[in-house]
């Protein structure tokens, strides 16, 4: 069978390479062979794209099932087709395979550690490249900018008439002093005059906090706004609300831009969450091999359709992620709950939450993989529409931002997996459970968002308002959500 | 004392008299006015302008307390405590209680002019020389300047002290616009200013470009000129490819860098002969339809770069194809076929005349193996929009050019579209892919309908519907084909047109049939037949069949999602066309299609 595939692929001129492709999809055995290089190279962009998707999904299934040889064969194929500077699908594929390969490698912690010494990873400070990538993302795509704009507008409206305002920025990688510079300007323009503003920023990099403090203080002075900057040097999951030093009498606003999901990881920390699941042995982050072997018993055949349909790791959930199927109550997340409850306890007048609109927190690798593939494909498409292929900035965003997130989603488990994006519906549940009441975004906020997009000059981005929350979409696919909340007393 | 009529112009208020009378009544009724009449200073002589605030010096100056000014219902009924704003109304009310009442008669007595000062001592209108001429005026002044803003606009949250101000505002709220340099529009000036601050803030961020990468700080806030630089690059690419504004889509072409860019010169070198010089009748008709020469050139260029990898085989074939056409094959016509041909060729690695068959073969194999019999091949479906859009562009003058070009200038499927496609392939095979289902569900359906109508013109609305119906039913194919063929024959009077579209339909039908049966052989044979019969038009028919297949599969969604708003627009055009008068439609389109498809 396999031989035939290669024969046909290489010898007959009249038949399309796709023919062999299709045959291959019927026979997983073919994938164990050395890749038929000749026809692979002749694939056109779209054929290649489809083939890459096919291979990627196959590969993810193999990795999830612990069939490392199959996975290896897939990776070998993909390596011939993927390219970090190629077309969109090639780029996507190169980042996803990187993540998959790392995941496989993690089953041998020794190998993995040797290749990725923890010293480099342990450094909490982000490399400058990553910060640059953030910056480019901010510039190239309107998502973060819109999140800032809408959050600020909600804060501004909630703080109308307040004389003493305390804003807490929960920080995170997407956090940016630009948001607060903008808020300062907006407060300055208030008809009732600017309030006393106190800004608390949680961040795990001292450099970031120093720069933000300096810049914002300057700005506030220039605008003649009474301003205090209060840095909290910590990771969000380690933050105690006491550290935020919220005082009575001040009107509190909390802002989180693409950050709240990181607290979900804390629940996966064995020290915190324990092993409450049906897992027979304590699964720590480096014991994936156990789980791989376990899953390896699952049989597997591989047409694309079957792959898509099948769920090889069904019923196996090694970590307390929130599975899409299970209701929130059955997936206890004490740390998350207590954190949200403590925020609620501060009785904020407004809390804005911007999050990725995708579920990258499923317990199953395949599930996460597919979700991430779709989500990041849209993001890569965004970049494709704005930046030329050779753009250094684009490559940087793809590698240092998207690529790192993909790696985190695919490769990591346990507390290390911090990119636990979840859809708004999940956050609504959580936040309502914690006692927050939804604040519909104002007409004006939505209007502003729309107009910002109009002025952005790139068709394809859309803003959709749903139940007072805002979705920022690429084409018809929502990619980010912005919602606003406030302290609500329990009845 | 001047008569009322003579003073009115001075105060610019017609309510004057009413207020005046009322005031008089009030005072005579000794309603409390805490700070009674201010010293009757004869107002200073500075009477440069007769503006409000420069009262007639002879007028009686009245100072009312804030409480009085703010009071709304000062005339209270002693029986039911109902309040009234006017004495007259109270009097009328008293009648209902059978209380003595007296409506004030029109006084013939000459009335004393009165002016009112603002009770706020710091206010400029506190000075009798700046007193206001009417009571309502001073009330509103006091509310606006010294009162609480109780009325809030729901839309923009601007506040007003006077309800009527809010009413006036709400009439215009959201209608007036301020435009920022960034293109953002604002209805309110203050929000515009707020935005400007934000916008400037961002601009300032962008302006701080780091010179080195030495400190993290500089990275944080610096280096944002990227956007600028990029947009410049983009614009270059845009201008290279196309002068239209559809930058986003065309950018993608440019994004194809390697392949995209080096095609342009090649094409222009190989193309000039057919395209540049104005052509004899058939082609000139085409050109007329398509707009200017240049316009058309752009369009073709975008097409070429569209089909990045292998358009040249097709190009090479131009002569072949032309020679085969029986009628005077205009260059334009050839080009049209070329385009169609390309759109088809995207699925095959190489194309020559003899290869068309193998091309079809590929379709066969793929569809056969890939997903049980829905006859979809990935790439053939990709550019299926082209065929239609070409014809549209030919038939419809510049009106539709942009949108058409736009759609056809999608160089390749976006990753999103590919995933969607993959999901569909998966779902047709397995019937319910759990993995990609959420994704594929995001795609709206609707494109297929439109494209049919567009293809077959408004001339046969009915047949289009029938077609779709049939497609969905997968039955009564014969009928379908008949109706299609009929519709087309009627539509495109020219023989070439008939041939092309006839072939188009049959093959489409067959392919669909084949898809329905899972086997493809019959479809193949028929297609071959059709193609050989109308040799050149087979290129067109292939394109057509692709599209039919695609639409049948509902994959048209992909194109839509790729094109985004653009294809939306295109839909409209399609609908417009179909809603036109059938007769007229067929007339005009047959003409243009003659030129185009011969």
PDB file of C-alpha atoms in Angstrom, chain B residues 131-374:
ATOM      1  CA  UNK B 131     -30.221  91.650  34.037  1.00  0.00           C
ATOM      2  CA  UNK B 132     -32.125  89.321  31.768  1.00  0.00           C
ATOM      3  CA  UNK B 133     -35.310  90.303  30.144  1.00  0.00           C
ATOM      4  CA  UNK B 134     -37.586  87.416  30.875  1.00  0.00           C
ATOM      5  CA  UNK B 135     -38.395  85.260  33.810  1.00  0.00           C
ATOM      6  CA  UNK B 136     -38.000  81.950  31.996  1.00  0.00           C
ATOM      7  CA  UNK B 137     -34.653  83.132  30.751  1.00  0.00           C
ATOM      8  CA  UNK B 138     -33.378  83.859  34.214  1.00  0.00           C
ATOM      9  CA  UNK B 139     -34.739  80.592  35.487  1.00  0.00           C
ATOM     10  CA  UNK B 140     -32.933  78.652  32.827  1.00  0.00           C
ATOM     11  CA  UNK B 141     -29.828  80.673  33.316  1.00  0.00           C
ATOM     12  CA  UNK B 142     -29.825  79.958  36.984  1.00  0.00           C
ATOM     13  CA  UNK B 143     -30.401  76.252  36.479  1.00  0.00           C
ATOM     14  CA  UNK B 144     -27.790  75.915  33.817  1.00  0.00           C
ATOM     15  CA  UNK B 145     -25.074  77.901  35.446  1.00  0.00           C
ATOM     16  CA  UNK B 146     -25.660  77.425  39.112  1.00  0.00           C
ATOM     17  CA  UNK B 147     -27.903  74.438  39.423  1.00  0.00           C
ATOM     18  CA  UNK B 148     -27.559  70.701  39.471  1.00  0.00           C
ATOM     19  CA  UNK B 149     -27.504  68.833  36.194  1.00  0.00           C
ATOM     20  CA  UNK B 150     -30.268  66.431  36.764  1.00  0.00           C
ATOM     21  CA  UNK B 151     -31.029  65.371  33.250  1.00  0.00           C
ATOM     22  CA  UNK B 152     -28.770  62.810  31.667  1.00  0.00           C
ATOM     23  CA  UNK B 153     -28.694  61.697  28.067  1.00  0.00           C
ATOM     24  CA  UNK B 154     -29.046  57.956  27.803  1.00  0.00           C
ATOM     25  CA  UNK B 155     -27.009  57.734  24.701  1.00  0.00           C
ATOM     26  CA  UNK B 156     -23.949  59.732  25.539  1.00  0.00           C
ATOM     27  CA  UNK B 157     -24.364  60.379  29.263  1.00  0.00           C
ATOM     28  CA  UNK B 158     -24.031  64.094  28.901  1.00  0.00           C
ATOM     29  CA  UNK B 159     -25.880  65.930  31.623  1.00  0.00           C
ATOM     30  CA  UNK B 160     -28.161  68.908  31.522  1.00  0.00           C
ATOM     31  CA  UNK B 161     -29.733  71.097  34.156  1.00  0.00           C
ATOM     32  CA  UNK B 162     -32.699  72.037  32.033  1.00  0.00           C
ATOM     33  CA  UNK B 163     -34.923  69.385  30.674  1.00  0.00           C
ATOM     34  CA  UNK B 164     -35.580  71.170  27.465  1.00  0.00           C
ATOM     35  CA  UNK B 165     -31.867  71.324  26.824  1.00  0.00           C
ATOM     36  CA  UNK B 166     -31.718  67.583  27.086  1.00  0.00           C
ATOM     37  CA  UNK B 167     -34.628  67.294  24.728  1.00  0.00           C
ATOM     38  CA  UNK B 168     -32.899  69.496  22.237  1.00  0.00           C
ATOM     39  CA  UNK B 169     -29.697  67.577  22.656  1.00  0.00           C
ATOM     40  CA  UNK B 170     -31.314  64.191  22.251  1.00  0.00           C
ATOM     41  CA  UNK B 171     -32.602  65.279  18.889  1.00  0.00           C
ATOM     42  CA  UNK B 172     -29.100  65.766  17.605  1.00  0.00           C
ATOM     43  CA  UNK B 173     -27.212  63.288  19.766  1.00  0.00           C
ATOM     44  CA  UNK B 174     -25.401  60.912  17.509  1.00  0.00           C
ATOM     45  CA  UNK B 175     -26.011  62.869  14.361  1.00  0.00           C
ATOM     46  CA  UNK B 176     -23.228  65.381  14.330  1.00  0.00           C
ATOM     47  CA  UNK B 177     -19.790  64.063  13.815  1.00  0.00           C
ATOM     48  CA  UNK B 178     -16.251  64.941  14.608  1.00  0.00           C
ATOM     49  CA  UNK B 179     -13.569  63.088  12.810  1.00  0.00           C
ATOM     50  CA  UNK B 180     -10.202  62.317  14.269  1.00  0.00           C
ATOM     51  CA  UNK B 181      -7.150  61.930  12.094  1.00  0.00           C
ATOM     52  CA  UNK B 182      -7.241  58.266  12.831  1.00  0.00           C
ATOM     53  CA  UNK B 183     -10.595  58.112  11.089  1.00  0.00           C
ATOM     54  CA  UNK B 184     -12.705  57.721  14.167  1.00  0.00           C
ATOM     55  CA  UNK B 185     -15.986  59.588  14.190  1.00  0.00           C
ATOM     56  CA  UNK B 186     -17.555  61.245  17.175  1.00  0.00           C
ATOM     57  CA  UNK B 187     -20.910  62.744  17.788  1.00  0.00           C
ATOM     58  CA  UNK B 188     -19.849  64.851  20.709  1.00  0.00           C
ATOM     59  CA  UNK B 189     -17.111  67.313  20.760  1.00  0.00           C
ATOM     60  CA  UNK B 190     -15.996  66.472  24.261  1.00  0.00           C
ATOM     61  CA  UNK B 191     -15.792  62.780  23.580  1.00  0.00           C
ATOM     62  CA  UNK B 192     -13.884  63.639  20.480  1.00  0.00           C
ATOM     63  CA  UNK B 193     -11.459  65.564  22.609  1.00  0.00           C
ATOM     64  CA  UNK B 194     -11.241  62.704  25.053  1.00  0.00           C
ATOM     65  CA  UNK B 195     -10.511  60.416  22.215  1.00  0.00           C
ATOM     66  CA  UNK B 196      -7.937  62.738  20.829  1.00  0.00           C
ATOM     67  CA  UNK B 197      -6.183  62.495  24.099  1.00  0.00           C
ATOM     68  CA  UNK B 198      -6.269  58.761  23.835  1.00  0.00           C
ATOM     69  CA  UNK B 199      -5.259  58.812  20.251  1.00  0.00           C
ATOM     70  CA  UNK B 200      -2.450  61.203  20.937  1.00  0.00           C
ATOM     71  CA  UNK B 201      -1.388  59.077  23.826  1.00  0.00           C
ATOM     72  CA  UNK B 202      -1.019  56.186  21.499  1.00  0.00           C
ATOM     73  CA  UNK B 203       0.726  58.315  18.969  1.00  0.00           C
ATOM     74  CA  UNK B 204       3.115  59.444  21.608  1.00  0.00           C
ATOM     75  CA  UNK B 205       3.735  55.874  22.509  1.00  0.00           C
ATOM     76  CA  UNK B 206       4.468  55.160  18.938  1.00  0.00           C
ATOM     77  CA  UNK B 207       6.737  58.095  18.588  1.00  0.00           C
ATOM     78  CA  UNK B 208       9.075  56.892  21.256  1.00  0.00           C
ATOM     79  CA  UNK B 209      11.203  54.662  19.215  1.00  0.00           C
ATOM     80  CA  UNK B 210      14.055  53.148  21.071  1.00  0.00           C
ATOM     81  CA  UNK B 211      17.451  53.652  19.618  1.00  0.00           C
ATOM     82  CA  UNK B 212      18.795  50.504  21.071  1.00  0.00           C
ATOM     83  CA  UNK B 213      17.511  47.442  22.719  1.00  0.00           C
ATOM     84  CA  UNK B 214      19.424  48.154  25.845  1.00  0.00           C
ATOM     85  CA  UNK B 215      16.724  48.509  28.424  1.00  0.00           C
ATOM     86  CA  UNK B 216      13.473  46.807  28.821  1.00  0.00           C
ATOM     87  CA  UNK B 217      11.849  50.088  29.419  1.00  0.00           C
ATOM     88  CA  UNK B 218      12.575  51.378  26.026  1.00  0.00           C
ATOM     89  CA  UNK B 219      11.114  48.288  24.552  1.00  0.00           C
ATOM     90  CA  UNK B 220       8.072  48.658  26.562  1.00  0.00           C
ATOM     91  CA  UNK B 221       7.084  51.989  25.372  1.00  0.00           C
ATOM     92  CA  UNK B 222       9.111  52.456  22.372  1.00  0.00           C
ATOM     93  CA  UNK B 223       9.182  50.930  19.038  1.00  0.00           C
ATOM     94  CA  UNK B 224       5.828  51.345  17.621  1.00  0.00           C
ATOM     95  CA  UNK B 225       6.753  52.830  14.381  1.00  0.00           C
ATOM     96  CA  UNK B 226       6.200  49.354  13.107  1.00  0.00           C
ATOM     97  CA  UNK B 227       2.646  50.051  12.332  1.00  0.00           C
ATOM     98  CA  UNK B 228       3.625  53.020  10.322  1.00  0.00           C
ATOM     99  CA  UNK B 229       6.357  51.293   8.517  1.00  0.00           C
ATOM    100  CA  UNK B 230       4.161  48.423   7.800  1.00  0.00           C
ATOM    101  CA  UNK B 231       1.397  50.445   6.461  1.00  0.00           C
ATOM    102  CA  UNK B 232       3.803  52.112   4.176  1.00  0.00           C
ATOM    103  CA  UNK B 233       4.984  48.851   2.911  1.00  0.00           C
ATOM    104  CA  UNK B 234       1.483  47.793   2.530  1.00  0.00           C
ATOM    105  CA  UNK B 235       0.563  50.738   0.541  1.00  0.00           C
ATOM    106  CA  UNK B 236       3.455  50.109  -1.733  1.00  0.00           C
ATOM    107  CA  UNK B 237       2.325  46.652  -2.303  1.00  0.00           C
ATOM    108  CA  UNK B 238      -1.115  47.866  -2.851  1.00  0.00           C
ATOM    109  CA  UNK B 239      -0.121  50.283  -5.455  1.00  0.00           C
ATOM    110  CA  UNK B 240       1.914  47.643  -7.089  1.00  0.00           C
ATOM    111  CA  UNK B 241      -0.900  45.273  -7.360  1.00  0.00           C
ATOM    112  CA  UNK B 242      -3.837  47.407  -7.813  1.00  0.00           C
ATOM    113  CA  UNK B 243      -4.907  50.942  -7.397  1.00  0.00           C
ATOM    114  CA  UNK B 244      -8.091  50.073  -5.711  1.00  0.00           C
ATOM    115  CA  UNK B 245      -8.627  50.474  -2.027  1.00  0.00           C
ATOM    116  CA  UNK B 246      -9.133  46.895  -1.245  1.00  0.00           C
ATOM    117  CA  UNK B 247      -5.872  46.861   0.478  1.00  0.00           C
ATOM    118  CA  UNK B 248      -6.526  44.127   2.913  1.00  0.00           C
ATOM    119  CA  UNK B 249      -7.235  41.574   0.354  1.00  0.00           C
ATOM    120  CA  UNK B 250      -4.666  42.641  -2.033  1.00  0.00           C
ATOM    121  CA  UNK B 251      -2.151  42.794   0.663  1.00  0.00           C
ATOM    122  CA  UNK B 252      -2.504  39.164   0.937  1.00  0.00           C
ATOM    123  CA  UNK B 253      -1.454  38.961  -2.589  1.00  0.00           C
ATOM    124  CA  UNK B 254       1.540  40.975  -1.799  1.00  0.00           C
ATOM    125  CA  UNK B 255       2.053  38.781   1.143  1.00  0.00           C
ATOM    126  CA  UNK B 256       2.577  36.003  -1.275  1.00  0.00           C
ATOM    127  CA  UNK B 257       5.806  37.794  -1.892  1.00  0.00           C
ATOM    128  CA  UNK B 258       7.897  35.185  -3.559  1.00  0.00           C
ATOM    129  CA  UNK B 259       5.438  33.956  -6.012  1.00  0.00           C
ATOM    130  CA  UNK B 260       3.172  36.926  -6.159  1.00  0.00           C
ATOM    131  CA  UNK B 261       5.708  39.500  -6.959  1.00  0.00           C
ATOM    132  CA  UNK B 262       7.595  37.826  -9.660  1.00  0.00           C
ATOM    133  CA  UNK B 263       4.529  37.071 -11.581  1.00  0.00           C
ATOM    134  CA  UNK B 264       3.634  40.564 -12.279  1.00  0.00           C
ATOM    135  CA  UNK B 265       6.374  41.399 -14.659  1.00  0.00           C
ATOM    136  CA  UNK B 266       6.075  38.067 -16.320  1.00  0.00           C
ATOM    137  CA  UNK B 267       2.487  38.546 -16.915  1.00  0.00           C
ATOM    138  CA  UNK B 268       2.805  41.974 -18.198  1.00  0.00           C
ATOM    139  CA  UNK B 269       5.380  40.800 -20.642  1.00  0.00           C
ATOM    140  CA  UNK B 270       3.308  37.988 -21.923  1.00  0.00           C
ATOM    141  CA  UNK B 271       0.062  39.754 -21.808  1.00  0.00           C
ATOM    142  CA  UNK B 272       0.485  42.985 -23.590  1.00  0.00           C
ATOM    143  CA  UNK B 273      -0.497  41.837 -26.973  1.00  0.00           C
ATOM    144  CA  UNK B 274      -3.901  40.632 -26.009  1.00  0.00           C
ATOM    145  CA  UNK B 275      -4.739  43.318 -23.568  1.00  0.00           C
ATOM    146  CA  UNK B 276      -3.135  46.573 -24.262  1.00  0.00           C
ATOM    147  CA  UNK B 277      -4.211  47.531 -27.721  1.00  0.00           C
ATOM    148  CA  UNK B 278      -7.856  48.211 -28.198  1.00  0.00           C
ATOM    149  CA  UNK B 279      -9.285  45.159 -29.806  1.00  0.00           C
ATOM    150  CA  UNK B 280     -11.638  44.608 -32.679  1.00  0.00           C
ATOM    151  CA  UNK B 281     -15.356  44.500 -32.016  1.00  0.00           C
ATOM    152  CA  UNK B 282     -15.842  41.516 -29.779  1.00  0.00           C
ATOM    153  CA  UNK B 283     -13.097  42.410 -27.463  1.00  0.00           C
ATOM    154  CA  UNK B 284     -13.796  46.060 -27.504  1.00  0.00           C
ATOM    155  CA  UNK B 285     -17.262  45.258 -26.432  1.00  0.00           C
ATOM    156  CA  UNK B 286     -15.729  43.412 -23.661  1.00  0.00           C
ATOM    157  CA  UNK B 287     -13.537  46.258 -22.769  1.00  0.00           C
ATOM    158  CA  UNK B 288     -16.374  48.626 -22.826  1.00  0.00           C
ATOM    159  CA  UNK B 289     -18.150  46.423 -20.453  1.00  0.00           C
ATOM    160  CA  UNK B 290     -15.212  45.958 -18.253  1.00  0.00           C
ATOM    161  CA  UNK B 291     -14.316  49.588 -18.114  1.00  0.00           C
ATOM    162  CA  UNK B 292     -11.036  51.068 -19.131  1.00  0.00           C
ATOM    163  CA  UNK B 293      -8.113  49.195 -20.438  1.00  0.00           C
ATOM    164  CA  UNK B 294      -6.156  49.856 -17.399  1.00  0.00           C
ATOM    165  CA  UNK B 295      -8.931  48.705 -15.267  1.00  0.00           C
ATOM    166  CA  UNK B 296      -9.049  45.439 -16.942  1.00  0.00           C
ATOM    167  CA  UNK B 297      -5.381  45.066 -16.807  1.00  0.00           C
ATOM    168  CA  UNK B 298      -5.447  45.451 -13.128  1.00  0.00           C
ATOM    169  CA  UNK B 299      -8.034  42.892 -12.850  1.00  0.00           C
ATOM    170  CA  UNK B 300      -6.185  40.339 -14.818  1.00  0.00           C
ATOM    171  CA  UNK B 301      -3.107  41.034 -12.936  1.00  0.00           C
ATOM    172  CA  UNK B 302      -4.793  40.367  -9.734  1.00  0.00           C
ATOM    173  CA  UNK B 303      -6.038  37.187 -11.173  1.00  0.00           C
ATOM    174  CA  UNK B 304      -2.668  36.115 -12.182  1.00  0.00           C
ATOM    175  CA  UNK B 305      -1.063  36.771  -8.955  1.00  0.00           C
ATOM    176  CA  UNK B 306      -3.992  35.083  -7.478  1.00  0.00           C
ATOM    177  CA  UNK B 307      -3.118  31.801  -8.959  1.00  0.00           C
ATOM    178  CA  UNK B 308       0.280  31.954  -7.735  1.00  0.00           C
ATOM    179  CA  UNK B 309       1.869  28.779  -8.634  1.00  0.00           C
ATOM    180  CA  UNK B 310       1.013  27.611 -12.039  1.00  0.00           C
ATOM    181  CA  UNK B 311      -0.655  30.220 -14.081  1.00  0.00           C
ATOM    182  CA  UNK B 312       1.898  30.062 -16.781  1.00  0.00           C
ATOM    183  CA  UNK B 313       0.980  26.810 -18.146  1.00  0.00           C
ATOM    184  CA  UNK B 314      -2.325  28.308 -18.728  1.00  0.00           C
ATOM    185  CA  UNK B 315      -0.839  31.350 -20.286  1.00  0.00           C
ATOM    186  CA  UNK B 316       1.244  29.345 -22.596  1.00  0.00           C
ATOM    187  CA  UNK B 317      -1.846  27.770 -23.745  1.00  0.00           C
ATOM    188  CA  UNK B 318      -3.449  30.904 -24.794  1.00  0.00           C
ATOM    189  CA  UNK B 319      -2.650  30.415 -28.434  1.00  0.00           C
ATOM    190  CA  UNK B 320      -3.846  26.881 -28.348  1.00  0.00           C
ATOM    191  CA  UNK B 321      -7.075  27.762 -26.856  1.00  0.00           C
ATOM    192  CA  UNK B 322      -7.545  30.582 -29.194  1.00  0.00           C
ATOM    193  CA  UNK B 323      -6.871  28.580 -32.248  1.00  0.00           C
ATOM    194  CA  UNK B 324      -9.439  26.148 -31.205  1.00  0.00           C
ATOM    195  CA  UNK B 325     -12.212  28.577 -30.958  1.00  0.00           C
ATOM    196  CA  UNK B 326     -14.219  28.579 -34.075  1.00  0.00           C
ATOM    197  CA  UNK B 327     -15.446  32.071 -33.941  1.00  0.00           C
ATOM    198  CA  UNK B 328     -13.161  35.029 -34.055  1.00  0.00           C
ATOM    199  CA  UNK B 329     -11.547  34.534 -30.764  1.00  0.00           C
ATOM    200  CA  UNK B 330     -10.932  37.852 -29.310  1.00  0.00           C
ATOM    201  CA  UNK B 331      -8.108  38.256 -26.962  1.00  0.00           C
ATOM    202  CA  UNK B 332     -10.498  39.249 -24.340  1.00  0.00           C
ATOM    203  CA  UNK B 333     -12.445  36.122 -24.747  1.00  0.00           C
ATOM    204  CA  UNK B 334      -9.323  34.100 -24.555  1.00  0.00           C
ATOM    205  CA  UNK B 335      -8.450  35.848 -21.464  1.00  0.00           C
ATOM    206  CA  UNK B 336     -11.737  35.119 -19.981  1.00  0.00           C
ATOM    207  CA  UNK B 337     -11.242  31.518 -20.569  1.00  0.00           C
ATOM    208  CA  UNK B 338      -7.845  31.770 -19.346  1.00  0.00           C
ATOM    209  CA  UNK B 339      -9.030  33.017 -16.119  1.00  0.00           C
ATOM    210  CA  UNK B 340     -11.531  30.316 -15.846  1.00  0.00           C
ATOM    211  CA  UNK B 341      -8.961  27.959 -16.844  1.00  0.00           C
ATOM    212  CA  UNK B 342      -6.699  29.134 -14.159  1.00  0.00           C
ATOM    213  CA  UNK B 343      -9.291  28.878 -11.620  1.00  0.00           C
ATOM    214  CA  UNK B 344      -9.558  25.354 -12.569  1.00  0.00           C
ATOM    215  CA  UNK B 345      -5.919  24.758 -12.965  1.00  0.00           C
ATOM    216  CA  UNK B 346      -5.299  25.450  -9.407  1.00  0.00           C
ATOM    217  CA  UNK B 347      -5.969  21.877  -8.635  1.00  0.00           C
ATOM    218  CA  UNK B 348      -3.583  20.408 -11.048  1.00  0.00           C
ATOM    219  CA  UNK B 349       0.110  20.614 -11.127  1.00  0.00           C
ATOM    220  CA  UNK B 350       0.373  21.342 -14.778  1.00  0.00           C
ATOM    221  CA  UNK B 351      -2.042  22.064 -17.509  1.00  0.00           C
ATOM    222  CA  UNK B 352      -2.019  21.733 -21.200  1.00  0.00           C
ATOM    223  CA  UNK B 353      -4.773  21.088 -23.581  1.00  0.00           C
ATOM    224  CA  UNK B 354      -4.408  17.402 -23.431  1.00  0.00           C
ATOM    225  CA  UNK B 355      -4.202  17.630 -19.761  1.00  0.00           C
ATOM    226  CA  UNK B 356      -7.613  18.879 -19.151  1.00  0.00           C
ATOM    227  CA  UNK B 357      -8.738  15.361 -18.985  1.00  0.00           C
ATOM    228  CA  UNK B 358      -6.247  14.434 -16.404  1.00  0.00           C
ATOM    229  CA  UNK B 359      -7.224  17.466 -14.582  1.00  0.00           C
ATOM    230  CA  UNK B 360     -10.653  16.157 -14.379  1.00  0.00           C
ATOM    231  CA  UNK B 361      -9.267  12.864 -13.437  1.00  0.00           C
ATOM    232  CA  UNK B 362      -7.741  14.354 -10.485  1.00  0.00           C
ATOM    233  CA  UNK B 363     -10.980  15.667  -9.418  1.00  0.00           C
ATOM    234  CA  UNK B 364     -12.322  12.279  -9.750  1.00  0.00           C
ATOM    235  CA  UNK B 365      -9.723  10.582  -7.721  1.00  0.00           C
ATOM    236  CA  UNK B 366      -9.721  13.037  -5.027  1.00  0.00           C
ATOM    237  CA  UNK B 367     -13.320  13.304  -4.557  1.00  0.00           C
ATOM    238  CA  UNK B 368     -13.577   9.643  -4.799  1.00  0.00           C
ATOM    239  CA  UNK B 369     -11.158   8.941  -2.107  1.00  0.00           C
ATOM    240  CA  UNK B 370     -11.371  11.868   0.020  1.00  0.00           C
ATOM    241  CA  UNK B 371     -14.778  12.138   1.240  1.00  0.00           C
ATOM    242  CA  UNK B 372     -17.321   9.765   0.110  1.00  0.00           C
ATOM    243  CA  UNK B 373     -18.671  11.277  -2.949  1.00  0.00           C
ATOM    244  CA  UNK B 374     -19.265  14.861  -2.320  1.00  0.00           C
TER     245      UNK B 374
END
